Amino acid sequence: MIDLKGLSAFPVTPSDRNGRVDVGALRALVSPLLAAGVDSVGLLGSTGSYPYFTREERRRAVETVVDQAAGRTPILVGVGALRTDDAVTLARDAGAAGAAAGLLAPVSYTPLTDEEVFEHFVTVVRESGLLICIYDNPGTTHFCFTPNLIARLSRVEGIIALKSPAPDASAVAGHLKVLQEVVPSGFSLGYSGDWNCLDALLAGGETWYSVLGGIFPNTCMALVRSVQSGDTAEARRLNDSLQPIWHLFKAFSSLRVIYAIAKLKGLCAAEPPRPILPLSADAEKRVFETLASLELV
């Protein structure tokens, strides 16, 4: 069973204008993550633009990265879809390709009720046989998981973890405490939202689901290992050094910034899937100047 703790690094999924995954560029993006020893790779998450790809391209991306990882690093794969049967199919594809677990968001057009989301998750885990991490991402799904719903889902066999957006420092400890009180022992509680994740980790969050980790894995691993070893001062120093990146993420969105960084680093020249536009020349210049002032690996 996958143990979702530590750093889960989320790379972009480079593709052409027709939505065909650039396998070579994807390998180039994932290779440094594996070399850095990240605890898991989060493929086809929101940073990986999972809703924008066909079933065939998603399957090709998963097969590529699972083959590249060769069993050394667990691969967590986004399997969200509007329809339950499509999510089941995507989860089956991911499992057949060798993914360790699926990351399932309650993607919706019509607003969903708690009971509908519960049935959606139960059906996907039961019919696919793939371990599932709950993906709480209300900024895109417009669905907010209540502690009661998380408590119910955490007791479903095969649902093993929760990825939550990290609240700010004043709220994260209370948020985590509420969750810890309702889930069983061994159920992993982790956070995304890079600029708030240090405080989430220091409060006891077990996993950092990281956008920046998908492009600068060594820096992010150093931060996580500092927390795990109890070196809070070093963890805070590292996080403070990343504030210019966090400002860029907040100003332009982490997705657009990471595509610009990947281009500036020469890892890939892909643009985000349309209708998302790449950064303007002025914004990209700001990213370049920020990177030049930092020492990130």
Short mmCIF file of C-alpha atoms in Angstrom, two decimals:
data_model
loop_
_atom_site.label_atom_id
_atom_site.label_comp_id
_atom_site.label_asym_id
_atom_site.label_seq_id
_atom_site.Cartn_x
_atom_site.Cartn_y
_atom_site.Cartn_z
CA MET A 1 0.00 0.00 0.00
CA ILE A 2 1.23 3.51 -0.83
CA ASP A 3 2.24 5.54 2.22
CA LEU A 4 1.34 9.11 1.31
CA LYS A 5 3.73 11.09 3.48
CA GLY A 6 6.49 13.61 2.83
CA LEU A 7 6.77 15.37 -0.53
CA SER A 8 4.39 14.53 -3.36
CA ALA A 9 5.72 16.46 -6.37
CA PHE A 10 3.30 17.57 -9.09
CA PRO A 11 4.74 18.29 -12.55
CA VAL A 12 2.91 19.86 -15.47
CA THR A 13 1.85 17.62 -18.35
CA PRO A 14 3.44 19.11 -21.48
CA SER A 15 1.40 18.76 -24.65
CA ASP A 16 0.91 20.28 -28.09
CA ARG A 17 -1.98 22.46 -29.21
CA ASN A 18 -4.01 19.34 -30.04
CA GLY A 19 -3.74 17.96 -26.54
CA ARG A 20 -1.21 15.25 -27.37
CA VAL A 21 1.19 14.62 -24.50
CA ASP A 22 4.85 15.32 -25.24
CA VAL A 23 6.29 12.12 -23.79
CA GLY A 24 9.90 13.24 -24.10
CA ALA A 25 9.26 16.50 -22.28
CA LEU A 26 7.25 14.71 -19.61
CA ARG A 27 10.16 12.37 -18.98
CA ALA A 28 12.53 15.35 -18.76
CA LEU A 29 10.29 16.95 -16.13
CA VAL A 30 9.91 13.78 -14.07
CA SER A 31 13.55 12.66 -14.19
CA PRO A 32 14.79 15.26 -11.63
CA LEU A 33 11.93 14.33 -9.30
CA LEU A 34 12.95 10.69 -9.27
CA ALA A 35 16.62 11.59 -8.89
CA ALA A 36 15.81 13.81 -5.90
CA GLY A 37 14.01 10.94 -4.19
CA VAL A 38 10.60 12.58 -3.83
CA ASP A 39 8.21 10.47 -1.79
CA SER A 40 5.67 10.29 -4.62
CA VAL A 41 4.94 11.88 -7.98
CA GLY A 42 1.50 13.44 -8.41
CA LEU A 43 0.73 12.98 -12.09
CA LEU A 44 -2.28 14.59 -13.78
CA GLY A 45 -3.28 16.69 -10.82
CA SER A 46 -4.51 20.24 -11.30
CA THR A 47 -0.94 21.28 -12.13
CA GLY A 48 -0.98 18.40 -14.60
CA SER A 49 -4.20 19.77 -16.19
CA TYR A 50 -6.06 16.46 -15.91
CA PRO A 51 -9.49 17.75 -17.11
CA TYR A 52 -8.01 18.91 -20.40
CA PHE A 53 -6.82 15.50 -21.63
CA THR A 54 -8.61 12.63 -23.30
CA ARG A 55 -8.65 9.17 -21.78
CA GLU A 56 -6.05 8.02 -24.29
CA GLU A 57 -3.61 10.84 -23.52
CA ARG A 58 -4.05 10.44 -19.78
CA ARG A 59 -3.32 6.74 -20.12
CA ARG A 60 -0.24 7.45 -22.23
CA ALA A 61 1.08 9.90 -19.64
CA VAL A 62 0.58 7.40 -16.82
CA GLU A 63 2.21 4.54 -18.71
CA THR A 64 5.19 6.78 -19.53
CA VAL A 65 5.84 7.89 -15.94
CA VAL A 66 5.15 4.51 -14.31
CA ASP A 67 7.63 2.94 -16.71
CA GLN A 68 10.15 5.69 -15.96
CA ALA A 69 9.77 5.30 -12.19
CA ALA A 70 10.29 1.53 -12.52
CA GLY A 71 8.78 0.84 -9.11
CA ARG A 72 11.19 3.15 -7.26
CA THR A 73 8.68 5.93 -6.60
CA PRO A 74 4.90 5.64 -6.12
CA ILE A 75 2.82 7.42 -8.75
CA LEU A 76 -0.39 9.13 -7.64
CA VAL A 77 -2.66 9.82 -10.63
CA GLY A 78 -5.56 12.22 -11.04
CA VAL A 79 -8.67 10.25 -12.05
CA GLY A 80 -11.35 12.91 -11.72
CA ALA A 81 -14.15 13.19 -14.28
CA LEU A 82 -17.65 14.63 -14.48
CA ARG A 83 -19.29 11.22 -14.79
CA THR A 84 -18.84 8.44 -12.25
CA ASP A 85 -18.45 5.79 -14.94
CA ASP A 86 -15.70 7.83 -16.62
CA ALA A 87 -13.88 8.22 -13.29
CA VAL A 88 -14.10 4.45 -12.80
CA THR A 89 -12.62 3.90 -16.26
CA LEU A 90 -9.78 6.35 -15.62
CA ALA A 91 -9.04 4.74 -12.26
CA ARG A 92 -8.97 1.30 -13.87
CA ASP A 93 -6.61 2.60 -16.55
CA ALA A 94 -4.31 4.10 -13.93
CA GLY A 95 -4.28 0.88 -11.91
CA ALA A 96 -3.64 -1.26 -14.97
CA ALA A 97 -0.69 0.99 -15.88
CA GLY A 98 0.81 0.49 -12.43
CA ALA A 99 -0.20 3.64 -10.56
CA ALA A 100 -0.10 3.26 -6.79
CA ALA A 101 -3.23 5.32 -6.12
CA GLY A 102 -5.73 7.67 -7.69
CA LEU A 103 -6.38 11.30 -6.79
CA LEU A 104 -10.13 11.83 -7.07
CA ALA A 105 -11.80 15.23 -7.12
CA PRO A 106 -15.60 15.62 -7.23
CA VAL A 107 -15.60 17.35 -10.61
CA SER A 108 -19.01 18.85 -11.25
CA TYR A 109 -21.14 21.15 -13.37
CA THR A 110 -24.37 20.72 -11.45
CA PRO A 111 -23.59 21.36 -7.75
CA LEU A 112 -23.25 18.07 -5.86
CA THR A 113 -24.65 17.05 -2.50
CA ASP A 114 -22.64 15.26 0.18
CA GLU A 115 -24.52 12.03 -0.53
CA GLU A 116 -23.80 12.26 -4.25
CA VAL A 117 -20.08 12.75 -3.61
CA PHE A 118 -20.07 9.88 -1.12
CA GLU A 119 -21.66 7.52 -3.65
CA HIS A 120 -19.31 8.76 -6.37
CA PHE A 121 -16.22 7.93 -4.31
CA VAL A 122 -17.54 4.60 -3.06
CA THR A 123 -18.36 3.52 -6.60
CA VAL A 124 -14.96 4.52 -8.01
CA VAL A 125 -12.96 2.73 -5.32
CA ARG A 126 -15.18 -0.36 -5.39
CA GLU A 127 -15.37 -0.79 -9.16
CA SER A 128 -11.80 0.18 -10.01
CA GLY A 129 -9.95 -1.54 -7.18
CA LEU A 130 -7.54 1.41 -7.07
CA LEU A 131 -6.59 3.04 -3.78
CA ILE A 132 -7.97 6.58 -3.64
CA CYS A 133 -6.84 9.87 -2.16
CA ILE A 134 -9.65 12.40 -1.67
CA TYR A 135 -8.90 15.61 -3.56
CA ASP A 136 -10.54 18.55 -1.81
CA ASN A 137 -10.15 21.48 -4.21
CA PRO A 138 -13.15 23.79 -3.86
CA GLY A 139 -11.46 26.50 -5.89
CA THR A 140 -12.03 24.43 -9.03
CA THR A 141 -14.78 21.94 -8.13
CA HIS A 142 -16.89 24.36 -6.06
CA PHE A 143 -17.55 21.54 -3.62
CA CYS A 144 -16.40 21.76 0.00
CA PHE A 145 -15.83 18.57 1.97
CA THR A 146 -17.30 18.73 5.46
CA PRO A 147 -15.60 16.94 8.37
CA ASN A 148 -18.61 14.61 8.51
CA LEU A 149 -18.22 13.59 4.88
CA ILE A 150 -14.48 13.09 5.29
CA ALA A 151 -15.17 10.95 8.36
CA ARG A 152 -17.54 8.72 6.34
CA LEU A 153 -15.20 8.41 3.38
CA SER A 154 -12.14 7.73 5.54
CA ARG A 155 -13.81 4.55 6.73
CA VAL A 156 -14.42 3.19 3.24
CA GLU A 157 -11.93 0.44 2.42
CA GLY A 158 -9.49 1.66 -0.20
CA ILE A 159 -9.85 5.40 0.54
CA ILE A 160 -6.57 6.14 2.25
CA ALA A 161 -5.77 9.85 2.27
CA LEU A 162 -6.98 13.42 1.99
CA LYS A 163 -5.38 16.28 0.06
CA SER A 164 -6.74 19.58 1.40
CA PRO A 165 -5.99 23.19 0.50
CA ALA A 166 -3.91 24.58 3.37
CA PRO A 167 -5.54 27.44 5.28
CA ASP A 168 -3.36 30.31 6.46
CA ALA A 169 -1.15 29.98 9.52
CA SER A 170 -3.79 31.18 11.96
CA ALA A 171 -6.28 28.50 10.93
CA VAL A 172 -4.30 25.47 9.83
CA ALA A 173 -3.73 23.90 13.25
CA GLY A 174 -7.44 24.05 14.05
CA HIS A 175 -8.34 22.67 10.61
CA LEU A 176 -5.99 19.73 11.05
CA LYS A 177 -7.16 19.03 14.61
CA VAL A 178 -10.77 18.72 13.45
CA LEU A 179 -9.75 16.27 10.73
CA GLN A 180 -7.54 14.22 13.05
CA GLU A 181 -10.49 13.78 15.39
CA VAL A 182 -12.78 12.30 12.72
CA VAL A 183 -10.51 9.98 10.66
CA PRO A 184 -9.13 6.60 11.73
CA SER A 185 -5.51 5.97 12.62
CA GLY A 186 -3.34 5.55 9.54
CA PHE A 187 -5.46 7.77 7.31
CA SER A 188 -3.08 10.32 5.75
CA LEU A 189 -3.86 14.04 6.04
CA GLY A 190 -1.90 16.27 3.68
CA TYR A 191 -2.05 19.74 2.20
CA SER A 192 -1.60 21.72 -1.01
CA GLY A 193 -1.32 25.46 -1.59
CA ASP A 194 2.45 25.82 -1.47
CA TRP A 195 2.66 29.19 0.27
CA ASN A 196 0.75 27.90 3.32
CA CYS A 197 2.16 24.38 3.47
CA LEU A 198 5.05 24.95 5.86
CA ASP A 199 2.65 25.82 8.68
CA ALA A 200 0.49 22.84 7.71
CA LEU A 201 3.50 20.53 8.00
CA LEU A 202 4.61 22.07 11.28
CA ALA A 203 1.08 21.60 12.65
CA GLY A 204 1.31 17.87 11.89
CA GLY A 205 0.23 17.52 8.26
CA GLU A 206 1.82 14.40 6.84
CA THR A 207 2.16 15.30 3.16
CA TRP A 208 3.01 18.36 1.08
CA TYR A 209 1.32 18.03 -2.30
CA SER A 210 3.58 20.51 -4.02
CA VAL A 211 3.49 22.44 -7.28
CA LEU A 212 7.00 23.82 -6.75
CA GLY A 213 8.21 20.32 -5.89
CA GLY A 214 7.38 19.39 -9.48
CA ILE A 215 10.10 21.69 -10.80
CA PHE A 216 12.52 22.25 -7.85
CA PRO A 217 12.38 18.93 -6.00
CA ASN A 218 15.64 19.21 -4.06
CA THR A 219 14.72 22.53 -2.47
CA CYS A 220 11.29 21.25 -1.51
CA MET A 221 12.69 17.96 -0.22
CA ALA A 222 15.09 19.91 1.98
CA LEU A 223 12.18 21.81 3.49
CA VAL A 224 10.19 18.65 4.15
CA ARG A 225 13.14 16.79 5.63
CA SER A 226 13.89 19.76 7.91
CA VAL A 227 10.35 19.55 9.28
CA GLN A 228 10.58 15.78 9.68
CA SER A 229 13.88 16.06 11.56
CA GLY A 230 12.55 18.75 13.88
CA ASP A 231 14.74 21.53 12.46
CA THR A 232 12.02 24.18 12.45
CA ALA A 233 14.47 27.05 12.07
CA GLU A 234 15.90 25.61 8.85
CA ALA A 235 12.43 24.85 7.51
CA ARG A 236 11.36 28.44 8.13
CA ARG A 237 14.57 29.77 6.56
CA LEU A 238 13.92 27.75 3.43
CA ASN A 239 10.29 28.82 3.28
CA ASP A 240 11.28 32.47 3.76
CA SER A 241 13.68 32.14 0.83
CA LEU A 242 10.76 30.98 -1.32
CA GLN A 243 8.55 33.99 -0.61
CA PRO A 244 9.33 35.60 -4.02
CA ILE A 245 8.00 32.42 -5.69
CA TRP A 246 4.91 32.40 -3.48
CA HIS A 247 4.25 36.02 -4.51
CA LEU A 248 4.43 35.00 -8.17
CA PHE A 249 2.06 32.09 -7.57
CA LYS A 250 -0.47 34.41 -5.94
CA ALA A 251 -0.14 37.04 -8.65
CA PHE A 252 -0.32 34.84 -11.75
CA SER A 253 -1.42 31.35 -10.54
CA SER A 254 1.01 28.54 -9.83
CA LEU A 255 0.10 26.75 -13.08
CA ARG A 256 1.08 29.63 -15.36
CA VAL A 257 4.23 30.34 -13.37
CA ILE A 258 5.38 26.72 -13.44
CA TYR A 259 4.95 26.54 -17.21
CA ALA A 260 7.07 29.69 -17.50
CA ILE A 261 9.73 28.23 -15.20
CA ALA A 262 9.83 24.97 -17.16
CA LYS A 263 10.39 27.00 -20.33
CA LEU A 264 13.08 29.19 -18.74
CA LYS A 265 14.87 26.10 -17.40
CA GLY A 266 14.80 24.52 -20.87
CA LEU A 267 12.79 21.50 -19.70
CA CYS A 268 9.94 22.03 -22.13
CA ALA A 269 8.51 24.72 -24.37
CA ALA A 270 4.89 23.65 -23.96
CA GLU A 271 2.16 26.14 -23.15
CA PRO A 272 -0.80 25.51 -20.84
CA PRO A 273 -3.82 23.90 -22.48
CA ARG A 274 -6.15 26.44 -24.07
CA PRO A 275 -8.08 28.46 -23.15
CA ILE A 276 -5.41 29.04 -20.45
CA LEU A 277 -2.87 31.48 -21.85
CA PRO A 278 0.83 31.59 -20.99
CA LEU A 279 2.22 34.53 -19.06
CA SER A 280 2.71 37.81 -20.85
CA ALA A 281 6.24 38.84 -21.80
CA ASP A 282 6.37 41.27 -18.89
CA ALA A 283 5.19 38.65 -16.39
CA GLU A 284 7.62 36.09 -17.76
CA LYS A 285 10.42 38.63 -17.37
CA ARG A 286 9.41 39.02 -13.72
CA VAL A 287 9.62 35.23 -13.28
CA PHE A 288 13.06 35.21 -14.92
CA GLU A 289 14.33 37.99 -12.66
CA THR A 290 12.96 36.23 -9.59
CA LEU A 291 14.64 32.94 -10.51
CA ALA A 292 17.92 34.73 -11.15
CA SER A 293 17.86 36.09 -7.61
CA LEU A 294 17.28 32.67 -5.99
CA GLU A 295 19.23 29.46 -5.64
CA LEU A 296 16.72 26.72 -6.34
CA VAL A 297 17.37 23.10 -7.27
#
